[in-house]
mmCIF file of C-alpha atoms in Angstrom:
data_model
loop_
_atom_site.group_PDB
_atom_site.id
_atom_site.type_symbol
_atom_site.label_atom_id
_atom_site.label_comp_id
_atom_site.label_asym_id
_atom_site.label_seq_id
_atom_site.Cartn_x
_atom_site.Cartn_y
_atom_site.Cartn_z
ATOM 1 C CA MET A 114 0.000 0.000 0.000
ATOM 2 C CA THR A 115 1.093 3.519 -0.649
ATOM 3 C CA SER A 116 0.920 6.382 1.776
ATOM 4 C CA ASP A 117 -1.638 9.167 1.818
ATOM 5 C CA GLN A 118 0.952 11.313 0.048
ATOM 6 C CA GLY A 119 0.376 9.389 -3.189
ATOM 7 C CA ALA A 120 -1.614 10.633 -6.150
ATOM 8 C CA TRP A 121 -5.341 10.920 -5.596
ATOM 9 C CA PRO A 122 -7.489 9.078 -8.136
ATOM 10 C CA THR A 123 -9.688 11.260 -10.337
ATOM 11 C CA LEU A 124 -13.459 11.342 -9.922
ATOM 12 C CA ASP A 125 -13.820 9.352 -13.156
ATOM 13 C CA GLU A 126 -11.368 6.717 -11.909
ATOM 14 C CA LEU A 127 -13.311 6.418 -8.659
ATOM 15 C CA LEU A 128 -16.620 6.025 -10.540
ATOM 16 C CA ARG A 129 -15.150 3.273 -12.756
ATOM 17 C CA GLU A 130 -13.771 1.549 -9.685
ATOM 18 C CA GLU A 131 -17.194 1.536 -8.004
ATOM 19 C CA GLU A 132 -18.813 0.030 -11.112
ATOM 20 C CA GLU A 133 -16.195 -2.731 -11.135
ATOM 21 C CA LEU A 134 -16.983 -3.674 -7.521
ATOM 22 C CA GLU A 135 -20.631 -4.662 -8.009
ATOM 23 C CA LEU A 136 -21.661 -7.694 -5.942
ATOM 24 C CA ALA A 137 -24.090 -10.513 -6.696
ATOM 25 C CA GLY A 138 -25.764 -10.048 -3.290
ATOM 26 C CA LEU A 139 -25.244 -8.978 0.321
ATOM 27 C CA SER A 140 -26.677 -11.412 2.819
ATOM 28 C CA GLU A 141 -25.651 -11.529 6.463
ATOM 29 C CA THR A 142 -23.312 -14.390 5.547
ATOM 30 C CA ASP A 143 -21.824 -12.359 2.678
ATOM 31 C CA ALA A 144 -21.204 -9.446 5.057
ATOM 32 C CA TYR A 145 -19.523 -11.733 7.577
ATOM 33 C CA GLU A 146 -17.287 -13.246 4.891
ATOM 34 C CA LEU A 147 -16.331 -9.784 3.577
ATOM 35 C CA GLY A 148 -15.522 -8.636 7.080
ATOM 36 C CA MET A 149 -13.490 -11.728 7.878
ATOM 37 C CA ARG A 150 -11.483 -11.367 4.638
ATOM 38 C CA ALA A 151 -10.668 -7.805 5.653
ATOM 39 C CA VAL A 152 -9.753 -8.858 9.199
ATOM 40 C CA ALA A 153 -7.493 -11.648 7.912
ATOM 41 C CA ALA A 154 -5.710 -9.298 5.490
ATOM 42 C CA ALA A 155 -5.334 -6.555 8.112
ATOM 43 C CA SER A 156 -4.174 -9.016 10.776
ATOM 44 C CA GLU A 157 -1.581 -10.489 8.451
ATOM 45 C CA ARG A 158 -0.163 -6.972 7.907
ATOM 46 C CA ARG A 159 -0.674 -5.959 11.556
ATOM 47 C CA LEU A 160 -2.779 -2.970 10.547
ATOM 48 C CA PRO A 161 -4.423 -1.068 13.436
ATOM 49 C CA VAL A 162 -7.845 -0.719 11.820
ATOM 50 C CA ALA A 163 -11.527 -0.953 12.567
ATOM 51 C CA VAL A 164 -13.534 -2.820 9.913
ATOM 52 C CA GLY A 165 -17.269 -2.493 9.342
ATOM 53 C CA VAL A 166 -19.880 -3.792 6.931
ATOM 54 C CA TRP A 167 -23.383 -2.296 6.890
ATOM 55 C CA ARG A 168 -26.528 -3.076 4.926
ATOM 56 C CA ALA A 169 -28.927 -0.136 4.903
ATOM 57 C CA GLY A 170 -29.018 1.053 8.516
ATOM 58 C CA ARG A 171 -27.904 -2.222 10.073
ATOM 59 C CA GLN A 172 -24.343 -3.065 11.053
ATOM 60 C CA LEU A 173 -23.703 -6.646 9.984
ATOM 61 C CA PHE A 174 -19.999 -6.821 10.855
ATOM 62 C CA HIS A 175 -17.552 -4.952 13.046
ATOM 63 C CA CYS A 176 -14.071 -5.692 14.313
ATOM 64 C CA GLY A 177 -11.565 -3.429 15.988
ATOM 65 C CA LEU A 178 -8.087 -4.858 15.540
ATOM 66 C CA PRO A 179 -5.199 -4.254 17.968
ATOM 67 C CA GLY A 180 -4.101 -0.634 17.816
ATOM 68 C CA SER A 181 -7.466 0.689 16.646
ATOM 69 C CA THR A 182 -9.492 2.919 18.952
ATOM 70 C CA GLN A 183 -13.009 4.209 19.526
ATOM 71 C CA ASP A 184 -12.002 7.160 17.365
ATOM 72 C CA ASN A 185 -11.590 4.766 14.422
ATOM 73 C CA ASP A 186 -15.100 3.444 15.088
ATOM 74 C CA ALA A 187 -16.466 7.009 15.033
ATOM 75 C CA TRP A 188 -14.617 7.833 11.799
ATOM 76 C CA LEU A 189 -15.935 4.632 10.266
ATOM 77 C CA ARG A 190 -19.545 5.611 10.993
ATOM 78 C CA ARG A 191 -19.010 9.186 9.752
ATOM 79 C CA LYS A 192 -17.524 7.954 6.466
ATOM 80 C CA GLY A 193 -20.326 5.403 6.078
ATOM 81 C CA ARG A 194 -22.982 8.101 6.457
ATOM 82 C CA VAL A 195 -21.382 9.893 3.508
ATOM 83 C CA VAL A 196 -21.621 6.734 1.395
ATOM 84 C CA MET A 197 -25.297 6.220 2.206
ATOM 85 C CA ARG A 198 -26.155 9.896 1.660
ATOM 86 C CA PHE A 199 -24.449 10.217 -1.747
ATOM 87 C CA GLU A 200 -24.159 6.570 -2.896
ATOM 88 C CA ARG A 201 -20.494 7.223 -3.667
ATOM 89 C CA SER A 202 -17.322 6.289 -1.844
ATOM 90 C CA SER A 203 -16.227 8.584 0.932
ATOM 91 C CA LEU A 204 -13.018 9.160 -1.075
ATOM 92 C CA TYR A 205 -15.088 10.255 -4.085
ATOM 93 C CA MET A 206 -16.789 12.862 -1.907
ATOM 94 C CA ALA A 207 -13.455 13.883 -0.382
ATOM 95 C CA ARG A 208 -12.039 14.369 -3.882
ATOM 96 C CA LEU A 209 -15.121 16.302 -5.005
ATOM 97 C CA CYS A 210 -14.846 18.649 -2.018
ATOM 98 C CA ARG A 211 -11.095 18.966 -2.446
ATOM 99 C CA ASP A 212 -11.484 19.875 -6.145
ATOM 100 C CA LYS A 213 -14.071 22.541 -5.290
ATOM 101 C CA ASP A 214 -12.120 23.743 -2.226
ATOM 102 C CA VAL A 215 -15.127 23.286 0.077
ATOM 103 C CA THR A 216 -16.123 21.053 2.967
ATOM 104 C CA LEU A 217 -19.229 18.866 3.141
ATOM 105 C CA THR A 218 -20.611 21.343 5.647
ATOM 106 C CA GLN A 219 -20.055 24.283 3.298
ATOM 107 C CA LYS A 220 -21.408 22.511 0.198
ATOM 108 C CA TYR A 221 -24.230 20.415 1.674
ATOM 109 C CA GLY A 222 -24.820 21.751 5.182
ATOM 110 C CA LEU A 223 -23.867 18.402 6.747
ATOM 111 C CA PRO A 224 -22.443 18.504 10.287
ATOM 112 C CA ALA A 225 -18.787 17.442 10.446
ATOM 113 C CA ALA A 226 -19.473 15.602 13.695
ATOM 114 C CA ARG A 227 -21.693 13.148 11.763
ATOM 115 C CA TYR A 228 -20.239 13.099 8.229
ATOM 116 C CA ALA A 229 -16.627 12.719 7.075
ATOM 117 C CA ALA A 230 -15.506 13.185 3.495
ATOM 118 C CA ALA A 231 -12.382 11.062 3.966
ATOM 119 C CA GLY A 232 -11.404 7.875 2.192
ATOM 120 C CA GLY A 233 -12.181 4.486 3.652
ATOM 121 C CA ALA A 234 -15.869 3.682 3.072
ATOM 122 C CA VAL A 235 -17.080 2.196 -0.210
ATOM 123 C CA PRO A 236 -20.645 1.587 -1.366
ATOM 124 C CA LEU A 237 -21.827 -1.996 -1.678
ATOM 125 C CA ARG A 238 -23.754 -2.183 -4.933
ATOM 126 C CA VAL A 239 -25.775 -5.278 -5.728
ATOM 127 C CA ARG A 240 -26.369 -6.162 -9.363
ATOM 128 C CA GLY A 241 -29.858 -5.087 -10.412
ATOM 129 C CA THR A 242 -30.556 -3.356 -7.074
ATOM 130 C CA GLY A 243 -28.045 -0.542 -6.546
ATOM 131 C CA VAL A 244 -26.413 0.602 -3.326
ATOM 132 C CA VAL A 245 -27.588 -1.498 -0.378
ATOM 133 C CA GLY A 246 -24.868 -0.684 2.137
ATOM 134 C CA TRP A 247 -21.199 0.000 2.601
ATOM 135 C CA MET A 248 -17.917 -1.455 3.770
ATOM 136 C CA GLY A 249 -15.278 0.598 5.485
ATOM 137 C CA VAL A 250 -11.958 0.673 7.253
ATOM 138 C CA SER A 251 -10.507 3.323 9.522
ATOM 139 C CA GLY A 252 -7.043 3.549 11.013
ATOM 140 C CA LEU A 253 -4.712 4.217 8.089
ATOM 141 C CA PRO A 254 -4.187 7.357 5.998
ATOM 142 C CA GLN A 255 -7.372 7.892 3.988
ATOM 143 C CA LEU A 256 -6.031 6.763 0.595
ATOM 144 C CA ASP A 257 -4.720 3.582 2.193
ATOM 145 C CA ASP A 258 -8.050 2.978 3.974
ATOM 146 C CA HIS A 259 -9.825 3.320 0.620
ATOM 147 C CA ARG A 260 -7.394 1.084 -1.277
ATOM 148 C CA PHE A 261 -7.600 -1.585 1.401
ATOM 149 C CA VAL A 262 -11.404 -1.816 1.114
ATOM 150 C CA VAL A 263 -11.277 -1.742 -2.682
ATOM 151 C CA ASP A 264 -8.750 -4.587 -2.724
ATOM 152 C CA ILE A 265 -11.019 -6.738 -0.509
ATOM 153 C CA LEU A 266 -14.077 -5.955 -2.643
ATOM 154 C CA ARG A 267 -12.199 -6.462 -5.900
ATOM 155 C CA ASP A 268 -11.237 -9.978 -4.809
ATOM 156 C CA THR A 269 -14.886 -10.649 -3.880
ATOM 157 C CA ALA A 270 -16.458 -9.175 -7.033
ATOM 158 C CA ARG A 271 -14.380 -11.384 -9.347
#
């Protein structure tokens, strides 16, 4: 993984990435398996992250790995709210705000205490249905959080 100092993907690249990650379904078992894949990959690399998988308003999976904190849990929820509000990755919204030199609060009136335009939460799109939830990670620099989730989903969507 690269650091947060790396090049940000463009909005078009992020849109293409989301289309590529479409899932066949998202049952409770699917959410558990996604979460466990993320936990296994993060554990292997000793990453201090919190992992979450949500369907609609229901949390189906959560794990805080060693080194993660309650703050990571809070960031995870804030990034996930962005995904469900805009049906785009939290990094997409971060890039959009960055390009326009505004915050979510300035552009959309959303309170920063509840919404975070920072990479790490990705919409879970089901074929023929659309966005049904999101998967996220918090604990790394935002580009790394985003790439980690995308890598897990990419392996699943194949």
